[in-house]
CSV table of C-alpha atoms in Angstrom, one decimal:
chain,number,residue,atom,x,y,z
W,1,MET,CA,68.4,72.6,102.9
W,2,ALA,CA,69.3,71.2,99.5
W,3,ASN,CA,66.8,68.4,100.0
W,4,VAL,CA,63.7,69.5,102.0
W,5,LEU,CA,63.1,65.9,103.1
W,6,SER,CA,66.6,65.2,104.4
W,7,ARG,CA,68.2,68.5,105.5
W,8,PRO,CA,66.8,70.9,108.1
W,9,PRO,CA,66.2,74.6,107.2
W,10,SER,CA,69.4,75.5,109.1
W,11,SER,CA,71.3,75.0,105.8
W,12,PHE,CA,69.4,77.8,104.1
W,13,GLY,CA,72.5,79.9,104.4
W,14,ALA,CA,74.7,77.5,102.4
W,15,GLN,CA,76.8,79.0,99.6
W,16,LEU,CA,74.7,79.7,96.5
W,17,PRO,CA,75.9,79.8,92.9
W,18,LYS,CA,76.3,83.4,91.6
W,19,THR,CA,73.4,82.9,89.1
W,20,LEU,CA,71.1,82.1,91.9
W,21,VAL,CA,72.2,85.1,93.9
W,22,LEU,CA,71.4,87.2,90.9
W,23,GLU,CA,68.0,85.5,90.5
W,24,TYR,CA,67.1,86.1,94.1
W,25,GLY,CA,68.1,89.7,93.8
W,26,TYR,CA,65.8,90.1,90.7
W,27,ILE,CA,63.0,88.4,92.6
W,28,ILE,CA,63.3,90.8,95.5
W,29,LEU,CA,63.3,93.7,93.1
W,30,VAL,CA,60.1,92.4,91.4
W,31,ILE,CA,58.4,91.9,94.8
W,32,ALA,CA,59.3,95.5,95.7
W,33,MET,CA,57.7,96.6,92.4
W,34,ARG,CA,54.5,94.8,93.3
W,35,VAL,CA,54.3,96.5,96.8
W,36,VAL,CA,55.4,100.1,96.4
W,37,SER,CA,52.9,101.6,93.9
W,38,GLU,CA,50.0,100.9,91.5
W,39,PRO,CA,52.0,101.6,88.3
W,40,THR,CA,54.9,99.4,89.3
W,41,ALA,CA,52.5,96.7,90.6
W,42,GLY,CA,51.2,96.2,87.1
W,43,LEU,CA,54.8,96.2,85.7
W,44,SER,CA,55.8,93.5,88.3
W,45,TYR,CA,53.7,90.9,86.4
W,46,VAL,CA,55.4,91.8,83.1
W,47,ALA,CA,58.8,91.5,84.8
W,48,LEU,CA,57.7,88.2,86.3
W,49,SER,CA,56.6,86.8,82.9
W,50,GLY,CA,60.0,87.7,81.4
W,51,TYR,CA,61.7,85.8,84.3
W,52,ALA,CA,59.4,82.8,83.7
W,53,LEU,CA,60.8,82.3,80.2
W,54,ILE,CA,64.3,81.6,81.4
W,55,GLY,CA,63.8,77.9,82.4
W,56,ARG,CA,61.7,75.3,84.1
W,57,ALA,CA,62.7,76.2,87.7
W,58,GLN,CA,62.2,79.9,86.9
W,59,ALA,CA,58.7,79.1,85.4
W,60,ILE,CA,57.7,77.4,88.7
W,61,ARG,CA,59.0,80.3,90.8
W,62,ALA,CA,57.3,82.8,88.6
W,63,VAL,CA,53.9,81.1,88.9
W,64,ALA,CA,54.3,80.8,92.7
W,65,LEU,CA,55.1,84.5,92.9
W,66,SER,CA,52.2,85.4,90.7
W,67,TRP,CA,50.0,83.5,93.2
W,68,LEU,CA,51.5,85.6,96.0
W,69,PHE,CA,51.2,88.9,94.1
W,70,THR,CA,47.4,88.2,93.5
W,71,MET,CA,46.9,87.1,97.1
W,72,LEU,CA,48.7,90.0,98.9
W,73,SER,CA,46.7,92.0,101.4
W,74,PRO,CA,45.7,95.5,100.1
W,75,ALA,CA,47.1,96.8,103.5
W,76,ILE,CA,50.5,95.5,102.4
W,77,ALA,CA,50.7,95.9,98.7
W,78,ALA,CA,49.4,98.5,96.2
W,79,GLU,CA,46.1,97.5,94.5
W,80,THR,CA,46.2,97.0,90.7
W,81,SER,CA,43.5,96.3,88.1
W,82,PHE,CA,46.1,94.5,86.0
W,83,SER,CA,46.3,91.4,88.3
W,84,THR,CA,43.9,89.2,86.4
W,85,VAL,CA,45.5,89.9,83.0
W,86,GLY,CA,49.0,89.9,84.6
W,87,ARG,CA,48.4,86.4,86.1
W,88,PHE,CA,47.5,85.0,82.7
W,89,LEU,CA,50.5,86.7,81.2
W,90,VAL,CA,52.8,84.9,83.8
W,91,LEU,CA,51.0,81.6,83.2
W,92,GLY,CA,51.4,81.9,79.5
W,93,ALA,CA,55.1,82.6,79.7
W,94,ALA,CA,55.6,79.7,82.1
W,95,ILE,CA,53.7,77.3,79.9
W,96,ALA,CA,55.7,78.5,76.9
W,97,ALA,CA,59.0,78.1,78.7
W,98,VAL,CA,58.2,74.5,79.7
W,99,LEU,CA,56.8,73.6,76.2
W,100,LEU,CA,59.9,75.0,74.5
W,101,ARG,CA,62.1,72.7,76.7
W,102,SER,CA,59.9,69.7,76.3
W,103,ARG,CA,60.7,66.5,74.4
W,104,LEU,CA,58.0,67.4,71.8
W,105,ALA,CA,59.9,70.7,71.0
W,106,ARG,CA,63.0,68.6,70.5
W,107,GLY,CA,61.3,66.3,68.0
W,108,ARG,CA,60.6,63.5,70.5
W,109,SER,CA,57.2,62.0,71.1
W,110,GLU,CA,57.7,60.6,74.6
W,111,THR,CA,55.6,62.3,77.3
W,112,HIS,CA,55.5,61.3,81.0
W,113,ASN,CA,52.4,59.1,81.6
W,114,PHE,CA,50.9,61.3,84.3
W,115,VAL,CA,51.4,64.5,82.3
W,116,PHE,CA,49.7,62.7,79.4
W,117,ALA,CA,46.9,61.5,81.7
W,118,THR,CA,46.4,65.1,82.9
W,119,VAL,CA,46.2,66.4,79.3
W,120,LEU,CA,43.7,63.6,78.4
W,121,LEU,CA,41.6,64.6,81.4
W,122,GLY,CA,41.6,68.3,80.5
W,123,GLY,CA,40.8,67.4,76.8
W,124,GLY,CA,37.8,65.5,77.9
W,125,ILE,CA,36.6,68.4,80.0
W,126,VAL,CA,37.0,70.7,77.0
W,127,ILE,CA,34.9,68.4,74.9
W,128,HIS,CA,32.3,68.1,77.6
W,129,GLY,CA,32.2,71.9,77.8
W,130,LEU,CA,31.6,72.3,74.1
W,131,LEU,CA,28.8,69.7,74.1
W,132,PHE,CA,27.0,70.2,77.4
W,133,SER,CA,28.0,73.4,79.2
W,134,SER,CA,25.5,76.2,79.7
W,135,TYR,CA,28.5,78.6,79.3
W,136,PRO,CA,30.7,76.9,76.7
W,137,ALA,CA,33.3,79.7,76.5
W,138,VAL,CA,33.7,79.8,80.3
W,139,SER,CA,34.0,76.0,80.6
W,140,VAL,CA,36.4,75.6,77.7
W,141,LEU,CA,38.7,78.5,78.7
W,142,LYS,CA,38.8,77.4,82.4
W,143,ALA,CA,39.5,73.8,81.3
W,144,VAL,CA,42.3,74.9,78.9
W,145,SER,CA,43.8,77.1,81.6
W,146,TRP,CA,43.8,74.4,84.2
W,147,THR,CA,45.1,71.7,81.9
W,148,ALA,CA,47.9,73.7,80.4
W,149,THR,CA,49.0,75.0,83.9
W,150,THR,CA,48.9,71.7,85.6
W,151,ALA,CA,50.6,69.8,82.8
W,152,ALA,CA,53.2,72.5,82.6
W,153,MET,CA,53.9,72.4,86.3
W,154,LEU,CA,54.2,68.6,86.3
W,155,ALA,CA,56.4,68.6,83.3
W,156,ALA,CA,58.6,71.4,84.7
W,157,TRP,CA,59.1,69.5,88.0
W,158,LEU,CA,59.8,66.2,86.2
W,159,GLY,CA,62.3,67.9,83.9
W,160,LEU,CA,64.5,69.2,86.7
W,161,GLY,CA,67.7,67.5,87.7
W,162,LYS,CA,68.2,66.3,91.3
W,163,GLU,CA,70.0,69.4,92.5
W,164,ALA,CA,67.7,71.9,90.7
W,165,ARG,CA,64.7,70.1,92.1
W,166,SER,CA,66.0,70.1,95.7
W,167,ARG,CA,67.0,73.8,95.4
W,168,LEU,CA,63.5,74.8,94.1
W,169,ALA,CA,61.7,72.7,96.8
W,170,THR,CA,63.9,74.6,99.3
W,171,ASP,CA,62.9,77.9,97.8
W,172,LEU,CA,59.2,77.1,98.0
W,173,PHE,CA,59.4,75.8,101.5
W,174,GLY,CA,61.5,78.8,102.6
W,175,GLY,CA,59.2,81.2,100.8
W,176,LEU,CA,56.1,79.9,102.5
W,177,THR,CA,58.0,80.0,105.8
W,178,LEU,CA,59.0,83.6,105.2
W,179,LEU,CA,55.3,84.4,104.4
W,180,MET,CA,54.4,83.1,107.9
W,181,VAL,CA,57.3,85.0,109.5
W,182,PHE,CA,56.4,88.3,107.9
W,183,SER,CA,52.8,87.8,109.0
W,184,LEU,CA,53.6,87.4,112.7
W,185,PRO,CA,54.0,91.2,113.4
W,186,LEU,CA,50.4,91.7,112.3
W,187,LEU,CA,49.1,89.5,115.1
W,188,TRP,CA,48.9,92.6,117.2
W,189,SER,CA,47.6,94.9,114.5
W,190,PRO,CA,44.1,95.4,113.0
W,191,LEU,CA,45.8,95.0,109.6
W,192,GLY,CA,46.2,91.3,110.3
W,193,TYR,CA,42.4,91.0,110.7
W,194,LEU,CA,41.4,93.4,107.9
W,195,ARG,CA,38.9,91.1,106.1
W,196,ASN,CA,36.5,90.3,108.9
W,197,GLY,CA,38.0,91.6,112.1
W,198,SER,CA,38.4,88.1,113.7
W,199,GLY,CA,40.2,85.6,111.5
W,200,PHE,CA,43.9,86.2,111.1
W,201,GLN,CA,45.0,86.8,107.5
W,202,GLY,CA,48.6,87.9,107.9
W,203,ILE,CA,49.9,89.6,104.8
W,204,LEU,CA,47.4,87.8,102.6
W,205,ASN,CA,44.0,89.1,101.5
W,206,HIS,CA,41.7,86.6,103.3
W,207,PRO,CA,41.8,84.3,106.3
W,208,GLN,CA,40.5,81.6,104.0
W,209,VAL,CA,43.7,82.0,102.0
W,210,PHE,CA,46.0,82.3,104.9
W,211,GLY,CA,44.6,79.3,106.8
W,212,PRO,CA,45.0,76.8,103.9
W,213,THR,CA,48.5,78.2,103.2
W,214,ALA,CA,49.6,77.6,106.8
W,215,ALA,CA,48.0,74.2,106.7
W,216,LEU,CA,49.9,73.2,103.6
W,217,LEU,CA,53.1,74.4,105.0
W,218,GLY,CA,52.3,72.6,108.3
W,219,ALA,CA,51.7,69.4,106.4
W,220,TRP,CA,55.0,69.7,104.6
W,221,ALA,CA,56.8,70.6,107.8
W,222,ILE,CA,55.3,67.7,109.7
W,223,GLY,CA,56.2,65.3,106.9
W,224,THR,CA,59.7,66.6,107.0
W,225,LEU,CA,59.9,66.3,110.8
W,226,VAL,CA,58.8,62.6,110.9
W,227,ALA,CA,61.2,61.7,108.0
W,228,GLN,CA,64.2,62.9,110.1
W,229,ARG,CA,65.7,60.4,112.5
W,230,ARG,CA,66.5,63.4,114.8
W,231,PRO,CA,64.0,66.2,114.0
W,232,SER,CA,65.6,69.6,114.0
W,233,TRP,CA,64.4,72.3,116.4
W,234,ALA,CA,63.7,74.7,113.5
W,235,ILE,CA,61.2,72.3,111.9
W,236,THR,CA,59.6,71.6,115.3
W,237,VAL,CA,59.1,75.3,116.0
W,238,LEU,CA,57.7,75.8,112.5
W,239,VAL,CA,55.2,72.9,112.9
W,240,ALA,CA,53.9,74.5,116.2
W,241,ALA,CA,53.7,77.9,114.6
W,242,CYS,CA,51.7,76.6,111.6
W,243,LEU,CA,49.2,74.9,114.0
W,244,VAL,CA,48.7,78.1,115.9
W,245,LEU,CA,48.3,80.2,112.8
W,246,VAL,CA,45.7,77.8,111.3
W,247,LEU,CA,43.8,78.1,114.5
W,248,LEU,CA,44.0,81.9,114.5
W,249,SER,CA,42.8,82.1,110.9
W,250,GLU,CA,39.5,80.5,111.9
W,251,ALA,CA,39.7,78.5,108.7
W,252,ARG,CA,38.0,75.3,109.9
W,253,THR,CA,38.4,73.3,106.7
W,254,ALA,CA,42.2,74.1,106.7
W,255,GLY,CA,42.6,72.9,110.3
W,256,ILE,CA,40.6,69.7,109.7
W,257,ALA,CA,42.4,69.1,106.4
W,258,LEU,CA,45.8,69.4,108.1
W,259,VAL,CA,45.0,66.9,110.9
W,260,LEU,CA,43.3,64.4,108.5
W,261,GLY,CA,45.9,64.9,105.8
W,262,VAL,CA,48.9,64.2,108.0
W,263,GLY,CA,47.2,61.4,109.9
W,264,GLY,CA,46.1,59.8,106.6
W,265,ALA,CA,49.6,60.1,105.1
W,266,VAL,CA,51.1,58.3,108.1
W,267,MET,CA,48.5,55.5,107.9
W,268,MET,CA,48.4,55.1,104.2
W,269,LEU,CA,52.1,55.3,103.3
W,270,PRO,CA,53.2,52.0,104.9
W,271,MET,CA,50.6,50.2,102.8
W,272,MET,CA,51.5,52.1,99.7
W,273,ALA,CA,55.2,51.7,100.1
W,274,GLY,CA,55.1,48.2,101.6
W,275,LYS,CA,57.3,49.2,104.6
W,276,PRO,CA,56.7,49.7,108.3
W,277,VAL,CA,56.1,53.2,109.7
W,278,ASN,CA,59.4,53.3,111.5
W,279,ALA,CA,61.2,52.8,108.2
W,280,ILE,CA,59.4,55.6,106.5
W,281,ALA,CA,58.9,58.0,109.4
W,282,PRO,CA,61.7,57.2,111.9
W,283,GLY,CA,61.2,60.6,113.5
W,284,ILE,CA,58.0,59.4,115.2
W,285,LYS,CA,60.1,57.3,117.6
W,286,SER,CA,62.9,59.9,118.1
W,287,ARG,CA,63.5,61.1,121.7
W,288,ARG,CA,62.9,64.7,120.7
W,289,PHE,CA,59.6,64.0,119.0
W,290,VAL,CA,58.4,61.8,121.9
W,291,GLY,CA,59.5,64.4,124.4
W,292,LEU,CA,57.8,67.2,122.6
W,293,ALA,CA,54.6,65.2,122.2
W,294,SER,CA,54.6,64.5,125.9
W,295,LEU,CA,55.1,68.1,126.7
W,296,ALA,CA,52.2,69.0,124.4
W,297,VAL,CA,50.0,66.5,126.2
W,298,VAL,CA,50.9,67.9,129.6
W,299,GLY,CA,50.3,71.4,128.3
W,300,MET,CA,46.9,70.5,126.9
W,301,LEU,CA,45.9,68.9,130.2
W,302,ALA,CA,47.1,72.0,132.1
W,303,VAL,CA,45.0,74.4,130.0
W,304,GLY,CA,42.4,71.9,129.1
W,305,PRO,CA,39.2,73.8,129.6
W,306,ALA,CA,40.5,77.0,128.0
W,307,LEU,CA,41.9,75.0,125.1
W,308,MET,CA,38.7,73.1,124.5
W,309,ASP,CA,36.7,76.3,124.6
W,310,ARG,CA,39.0,77.8,121.9
W,311,ILE,CA,38.7,74.7,119.8
W,312,GLU,CA,35.0,74.5,120.1
W,313,SER,CA,34.8,78.2,119.2
W,314,TYR,CA,37.0,77.6,116.2
W,315,LEU,CA,34.9,74.7,114.9
W,316,ALA,CA,31.6,76.4,115.5
W,317,LYS,CA,32.9,79.7,114.1
W,318,GLY,CA,30.2,82.0,115.4
W,319,THR,CA,27.3,79.5,115.0
W,320,SER,CA,25.3,77.7,117.6
W,321,SER,CA,26.4,74.3,116.4
W,322,ASP,CA,27.1,71.5,118.9
W,323,THR,CA,29.0,69.2,116.5
W,324,VAL,CA,31.5,69.6,113.7
W,325,VAL,CA,29.1,68.0,111.2
W,326,GLU,CA,26.3,70.4,112.2
W,327,ALA,CA,28.7,73.4,111.8
W,328,TYR,CA,29.8,72.1,108.5
W,329,TYR,CA,26.3,71.8,107.2
W,330,LYS,CA,25.4,75.2,108.4
W,331,SER,CA,28.4,76.6,106.5
W,332,ARG,CA,28.1,74.6,103.3
W,333,GLY,CA,24.6,73.1,103.4
W,334,ASP,CA,22.9,75.7,101.2
W,335,LEU,CA,25.6,75.2,98.6
W,336,ILE,CA,25.2,71.4,98.7
W,337,VAL,CA,21.4,71.7,98.4
W,338,GLU,CA,21.7,74.0,95.4
W,339,MET,CA,24.2,71.7,93.7
W,340,TRP,CA,22.1,68.6,94.4
W,341,GLY,CA,19.1,70.2,92.7
W,342,ASN,CA,21.2,70.4,89.5
W,343,ILE,CA,22.5,66.9,89.9
W,344,LYS,CA,19.0,65.5,90.2
W,345,THR,CA,17.9,67.3,87.1
W,346,ASP,CA,20.7,65.8,84.9
W,347,PRO,CA,23.1,63.4,86.8
W,348,PHE,CA,24.9,62.3,83.7
W,349,ARG,CA,25.7,65.4,81.6
W,350,GLY,CA,26.2,68.1,84.2
W,351,ILE,CA,25.9,71.8,83.9
W,352,GLY,CA,29.4,72.5,82.6
W,353,PHE,CA,32.9,72.9,84.1
W,354,GLY,CA,33.4,76.0,86.2
W,355,VAL,CA,29.7,77.1,85.9
W,356,ALA,CA,27.9,78.5,88.9
W,357,SER,CA,25.1,76.4,90.3
W,358,ASN,CA,22.8,79.4,89.6
W,359,SER,CA,24.1,80.4,86.2
W,360,SER,CA,22.0,83.6,86.1
W,361,GLU,CA,24.1,85.0,89.1
W,362,MET,CA,27.5,84.2,87.5
W,363,LYS,CA,29.5,87.3,86.8
W,364,VAL,CA,31.9,86.9,83.9
W,365,GLN,CA,34.9,89.3,83.6
W,366,ARG,CA,36.1,89.7,80.0
W,367,ASP,CA,39.3,91.1,78.6
W,368,PRO,CA,38.9,94.5,76.8
W,369,LEU,CA,40.7,93.5,73.6
W,370,PHE,CA,39.1,90.2,72.5
W,371,GLY,CA,36.1,89.9,74.8
W,372,LEU,CA,37.3,86.5,76.1
W,373,PRO,CA,36.2,85.5,79.7
W,374,VAL,CA,39.3,85.9,81.9
W,375,ALA,CA,37.5,85.4,85.3
W,376,ALA,CA,34.2,83.9,86.4
W,377,PRO,CA,34.4,83.3,90.1
W,378,ILE,CA,32.0,80.8,91.7
W,379,GLU,CA,31.5,79.7,95.2
W,380,LYS,CA,31.1,76.0,95.8
W,381,GLY,CA,32.2,73.6,98.6
W,382,VAL,CA,32.6,69.8,98.7
W,383,MET,CA,34.7,69.0,95.6
W,384,PRO,CA,33.1,65.6,94.8
W,385,VAL,CA,29.6,67.1,94.8
W,386,ALA,CA,30.8,70.0,92.7
W,387,VAL,CA,32.5,67.8,90.1
W,388,LEU,CA,29.3,65.6,89.9
W,389,GLU,CA,27.2,68.7,89.3
W,390,GLU,CA,29.5,70.1,86.6
W,391,LEU,CA,30.7,67.0,84.8
W,392,GLY,CA,28.1,64.4,85.6
W,393,ALA,CA,28.7,60.9,86.9
W,394,PRO,CA,31.0,59.8,84.1
W,395,GLY,CA,33.1,62.9,84.6
W,396,LEU,CA,33.3,62.3,88.4
W,397,LEU,CA,34.6,58.8,87.8
W,398,VAL,CA,37.3,60.0,85.5
W,399,VAL,CA,38.4,62.7,87.9
W,400,ALA,CA,38.4,60.2,90.8
W,401,ALA,CA,40.7,57.9,88.8
W,402,TRP,CA,43.1,60.9,88.2
W,403,VAL,CA,43.1,61.7,91.9
W,404,VAL,CA,43.9,58.0,92.7
W,405,VAL,CA,46.9,58.1,90.4
W,406,LEU,CA,47.9,61.5,92.0
W,407,LEU,CA,47.8,60.0,95.5
W,408,ARG,CA,49.8,56.9,94.4
W,409,ARG,CA,52.5,59.0,92.8
W,410,SER,CA,52.6,61.4,95.9
W,411,GLY,CA,53.0,58.4,98.2
W,412,ARG,CA,56.2,57.1,96.9
W,413,GLU,CA,57.7,56.6,100.3
W,414,ASN,CA,57.5,60.3,100.8
W,415,VAL,CA,55.5,61.3,103.9
W,416,ALA,CA,55.7,65.1,103.2
W,417,GLY,CA,54.5,64.7,99.6
W,418,LEU,CA,51.5,62.5,100.5
W,419,ALA,CA,50.6,64.7,103.5
W,420,VAL,CA,50.7,67.9,101.3
W,421,THR,CA,48.6,66.2,98.6
W,422,LEU,CA,46.0,64.9,101.0
W,423,THR,CA,45.8,68.2,102.8
W,424,ALA,CA,45.4,70.0,99.4
W,425,LEU,CA,42.6,67.6,98.4
W,426,LEU,CA,40.8,67.9,101.8
W,427,VAL,CA,40.9,71.7,101.7
W,428,ASN,CA,38.6,71.2,98.7
W,429,MET,CA,35.9,69.8,101.0
W,430,GLY,CA,35.2,73.3,102.1
W,431,GLU,CA,36.4,75.4,99.2
W,432,TYR,CA,36.4,74.0,95.6
W,433,VAL,CA,39.6,75.4,94.3
W,434,LEU,CA,41.6,72.4,92.9
W,435,PHE,CA,40.6,73.1,89.3
W,436,SER,CA,41.1,76.9,89.5
W,437,THR,CA,44.2,78.7,88.3
W,438,GLY,CA,43.3,81.8,90.2
W,439,GLY,CA,43.4,82.3,93.9
W,440,MET,CA,44.3,79.4,96.1
W,441,GLY,CA,44.1,76.9,93.3
W,442,LEU,CA,47.4,78.0,91.8
W,443,LEU,CA,49.4,77.2,95.0
W,444,LEU,CA,47.7,73.8,95.2
W,445,ILE,CA,48.7,73.0,91.6
W,446,ILE,CA,52.3,73.8,92.3
W,447,LEU,CA,52.5,71.7,95.4
W,448,ILE,CA,50.7,68.7,94.2
W,449,ALA,CA,52.9,68.8,91.0
W,450,TRP,CA,55.9,68.8,93.3
W,451,ALA,CA,54.6,65.8,95.3
W,452,ALA,CA,53.5,63.8,92.3
W,453,SER,CA,56.8,64.3,90.4
W,454,ALA,CA,59.0,63.1,93.2
W,455,PRO,CA,61.3,60.2,92.4
W,456,ARG,CA,60.9,57.0,94.4
W,457,ALA,CA,63.0,57.2,97.5
W,458,ARG,CA,65.4,54.2,97.9
W,459,ARG,CA,66.0,54.8,101.6
W,460,VAL,CA,65.0,57.0,104.5
W,461,PRO,CA,67.8,59.6,105.1
W,462,SER,CA,69.2,59.8,108.5
């Protein structure tokens, strides 16, 4: 699948250049290092950072693998205390690799407009942190980390040639697919439900990580499916698998984000591209898609009561809620109330980027050499409310403008790109991770950078 949007995954086995074969062999070796033992797990991050320095595509692959290394289940991979520092080591190498190959490094001043806008946004957040944050060091370092990582990923994708970009997109799509495939055997094992005993987490460390990952892959796969005039069976099966896995993860936000993200992309893209749906997503009218949709409807009618019970249980997730809204409020209501108290206190300045609503409960992890904060996890839901709390009303408006540009660039006649971006944004209505370079946020950054850097499509491939 040299181009994820025009070729089915059946072409994964196409002949690869010798250099790529060597790279894939190296990647397999590094993954093995991460899994087998604690000493080699720490060294795997060092090996990954060296790989990131080779080029733009390698930098993106390395960052994606560092996300995987951090998110692997302790039942699958050896635990290591080096993961936080190792992740920053990989990010630093990837940023350096992109910067060294940038136009600025070659004595040119041109910078892509969206990369420049992202740097401006991050710079504004840094200044805000210095002036208003209750934890300036935390806010500034989080803002610098997000800005440098996001700008680097955007610049790396934009700097790739057509073939290199297609191959890298194939690698990411295939890698996420393999992650789902390797998780399937754990469906019948307690190791697949290690975190809470009910939500499926596969080979990842939490159902709330596995669910959004499956949702993002599902959005990409559905976008690919509808862009093909004759959808492939491989993509069709993958879509069905992603839907089932999201449901089994019990990650409600991920499931809703997938449905709304794909539906929103199909509705928004014709308006954004100025073309009818059948020109942008011809697969919707294909016989195979219509037949499969009909079979799905018949199947749902046949198992209607049992299916509805499962969906209601999924949405309620152990609560006595009668509606989705009620279940959502029971899950995120306390967080919203706490954030809203800070907003009412100071709606214009905010409490600081990346600062917990109750700052006295924030635990800051510092590196042993320089004492700099390397991790300060916080739990917030509903991204717009969280941004308003942290950056104030002016900051929320600036972030909203950046998101609008992100959506416009993702919707360049590309169903998959817009579906992935919308799904990624909607995931943040339950877990505020878009501006985090740790955990789930790193995968979101890579995928929205891919979507936003896509060239405008001139025609829908057959």
